[in-house]
Amino acid sequence: MKIKDGFAKRNIAGSNIVVPVGSASKAFNGMITLNDSASFFWDCFLNDITIDDAVKMVCDEYDVDESRARADIESFIKMLKDNNILE
């Protein structure tokens, strides 16, 4: 799974904001605010990785067990799919 081209994460006044750029702005009219964990997840999915890869990356970065990391990542992926942001 990978984030589609046409979306950029920016840090604005301490908040991580995802906005569409270029032609993506025609299909997605808005922005998404990410907390620190979601921002890390976003960075993971800038490359084409599996859920298992993302879980490992999260467990390596944060003091969290695998089941919690997987649940959080699956919730994040659902949000991306609901907004048509994943390839």
PDB file of C-alpha atoms in Angstrom:
ATOM      1  CA  MET A   1       0.000   0.000   0.000  1.00  0.00           C
ATOM      2  CA  LYS A   2       1.137   3.481  -0.785  1.00  0.00           C
ATOM      3  CA  ILE A   3      -0.139   7.055  -0.526  1.00  0.00           C
ATOM      4  CA  LYS A   4      -1.238   8.335  -3.935  1.00  0.00           C
ATOM      5  CA  ASP A   5       0.760  11.067  -5.592  1.00  0.00           C
ATOM      6  CA  GLY A   6      -0.834  14.476  -5.253  1.00  0.00           C
ATOM      7  CA  PHE A   7      -0.947  14.751  -1.470  1.00  0.00           C
ATOM      8  CA  ALA A   8       1.518  16.629   0.694  1.00  0.00           C
ATOM      9  CA  LYS A   9       2.019  16.692   4.440  1.00  0.00           C
ATOM     10  CA  ARG A  10       3.022  20.044   5.864  1.00  0.00           C
ATOM     11  CA  ASN A  11       3.723  21.187   9.390  1.00  0.00           C
ATOM     12  CA  ILE A  12       1.809  24.419   9.928  1.00  0.00           C
ATOM     13  CA  ALA A  13       2.074  26.112  13.314  1.00  0.00           C
ATOM     14  CA  GLY A  14       2.917  22.789  14.964  1.00  0.00           C
ATOM     15  CA  SER A  15       0.093  20.832  13.297  1.00  0.00           C
ATOM     16  CA  ASN A  16       0.635  18.136  10.670  1.00  0.00           C
ATOM     17  CA  ILE A  17      -1.733  18.861   7.795  1.00  0.00           C
ATOM     18  CA  VAL A  18      -2.283  16.812   4.616  1.00  0.00           C
ATOM     19  CA  VAL A  19      -3.456  18.782   1.599  1.00  0.00           C
ATOM     20  CA  PRO A  20      -4.074  17.824  -2.015  1.00  0.00           C
ATOM     21  CA  VAL A  21      -1.804  19.369  -4.621  1.00  0.00           C
ATOM     22  CA  GLY A  22      -2.135  19.640  -8.377  1.00  0.00           C
ATOM     23  CA  SER A  23      -4.851  17.578 -10.004  1.00  0.00           C
ATOM     24  CA  ALA A  24      -5.624  15.777  -6.711  1.00  0.00           C
ATOM     25  CA  SER A  25      -7.196  19.011  -5.471  1.00  0.00           C
ATOM     26  CA  LYS A  26     -10.021  18.515  -7.991  1.00  0.00           C
ATOM     27  CA  ALA A  27     -10.987  15.159  -6.460  1.00  0.00           C
ATOM     28  CA  PHE A  28     -10.241  15.929  -2.799  1.00  0.00           C
ATOM     29  CA  ASN A  29     -11.455  19.263  -1.546  1.00  0.00           C
ATOM     30  CA  GLY A  30     -10.219  19.632   1.994  1.00  0.00           C
ATOM     31  CA  MET A  31      -7.411  18.809   4.350  1.00  0.00           C
ATOM     32  CA  ILE A  32      -6.641  16.232   7.026  1.00  0.00           C
ATOM     33  CA  THR A  33      -5.019  16.998  10.376  1.00  0.00           C
ATOM     34  CA  LEU A  34      -2.748  14.248  11.671  1.00  0.00           C
ATOM     35  CA  ASN A  35      -1.633  13.669  15.245  1.00  0.00           C
ATOM     36  CA  ASP A  36       1.994  12.621  15.783  1.00  0.00           C
ATOM     37  CA  SER A  37       1.269   8.891  15.433  1.00  0.00           C
ATOM     38  CA  ALA A  38      -0.784   9.369  12.270  1.00  0.00           C
ATOM     39  CA  SER A  39       1.982  11.572  10.879  1.00  0.00           C
ATOM     40  CA  PHE A  40       4.426   8.702  11.443  1.00  0.00           C
ATOM     41  CA  PHE A  41       1.978   6.282   9.765  1.00  0.00           C
ATOM     42  CA  TRP A  42       1.682   8.693   6.825  1.00  0.00           C
ATOM     43  CA  ASP A  43       5.457   8.730   6.407  1.00  0.00           C
ATOM     44  CA  CYS A  44       5.504   4.910   6.468  1.00  0.00           C
ATOM     45  CA  PHE A  45       3.012   4.742   3.596  1.00  0.00           C
ATOM     46  CA  LEU A  46       4.899   7.168   1.385  1.00  0.00           C
ATOM     47  CA  ASN A  47       6.633   3.993   0.211  1.00  0.00           C
ATOM     48  CA  ASP A  48       4.872   0.868  -0.988  1.00  0.00           C
ATOM     49  CA  ILE A  49       4.795  -1.293   2.161  1.00  0.00           C
ATOM     50  CA  THR A  50       2.620  -3.980   3.674  1.00  0.00           C
ATOM     51  CA  ILE A  51       0.608  -3.675   6.862  1.00  0.00           C
ATOM     52  CA  ASP A  52       3.077  -6.070   8.503  1.00  0.00           C
ATOM     53  CA  ASP A  53       5.972  -3.791   7.516  1.00  0.00           C
ATOM     54  CA  ALA A  54       4.148  -0.788   8.965  1.00  0.00           C
ATOM     55  CA  VAL A  55       3.389  -2.645  12.209  1.00  0.00           C
ATOM     56  CA  LYS A  56       7.074  -3.482  12.603  1.00  0.00           C
ATOM     57  CA  MET A  57       8.085   0.130  11.940  1.00  0.00           C
ATOM     58  CA  VAL A  58       5.574   1.410  14.513  1.00  0.00           C
ATOM     59  CA  CYS A  59       6.645  -1.143  17.133  1.00  0.00           C
ATOM     60  CA  ASP A  60      10.293  -0.179  16.540  1.00  0.00           C
ATOM     61  CA  GLU A  61       9.491   3.532  16.920  1.00  0.00           C
ATOM     62  CA  TYR A  62       6.964   3.478  19.773  1.00  0.00           C
ATOM     63  CA  ASP A  63       6.580   1.526  22.990  1.00  0.00           C
ATOM     64  CA  VAL A  64       3.428  -0.292  21.839  1.00  0.00           C
ATOM     65  CA  ASP A  65       2.489  -3.939  21.463  1.00  0.00           C
ATOM     66  CA  GLU A  66       1.896  -5.447  18.055  1.00  0.00           C
ATOM     67  CA  SER A  67      -1.875  -5.858  18.415  1.00  0.00           C
ATOM     68  CA  ARG A  68      -2.351  -2.185  19.338  1.00  0.00           C
ATOM     69  CA  ALA A  69      -0.058  -1.046  16.509  1.00  0.00           C
ATOM     70  CA  ARG A  70      -1.965  -3.214  14.016  1.00  0.00           C
ATOM     71  CA  ALA A  71      -5.355  -1.901  15.180  1.00  0.00           C
ATOM     72  CA  ASP A  72      -4.177   1.716  14.926  1.00  0.00           C
ATOM     73  CA  ILE A  73      -2.665   1.186  11.478  1.00  0.00           C
ATOM     74  CA  GLU A  74      -5.787  -0.581  10.205  1.00  0.00           C
ATOM     75  CA  SER A  75      -7.890   2.338  11.433  1.00  0.00           C
ATOM     76  CA  PHE A  76      -5.551   4.766   9.670  1.00  0.00           C
ATOM     77  CA  ILE A  77      -5.692   2.733   6.448  1.00  0.00           C
ATOM     78  CA  LYS A  78      -9.489   2.769   6.595  1.00  0.00           C
ATOM     79  CA  MET A  79      -9.412   6.583   6.799  1.00  0.00           C
ATOM     80  CA  LEU A  80      -7.077   6.721   3.799  1.00  0.00           C
ATOM     81  CA  LYS A  81      -9.278   4.338   1.798  1.00  0.00           C
ATOM     82  CA  ASP A  82     -12.449   6.231   2.757  1.00  0.00           C
ATOM     83  CA  ASN A  83     -10.823   9.380   1.360  1.00  0.00           C
ATOM     84  CA  ASN A  84      -9.412   7.628  -1.728  1.00  0.00           C
ATOM     85  CA  ILE A  85      -5.829   8.487  -0.780  1.00  0.00           C
ATOM     86  CA  LEU A  86      -4.240   5.018  -1.160  1.00  0.00           C
ATOM     87  CA  GLU A  87      -3.071   3.543  -4.447  1.00  0.00           C
TER      88      GLU A  87
END
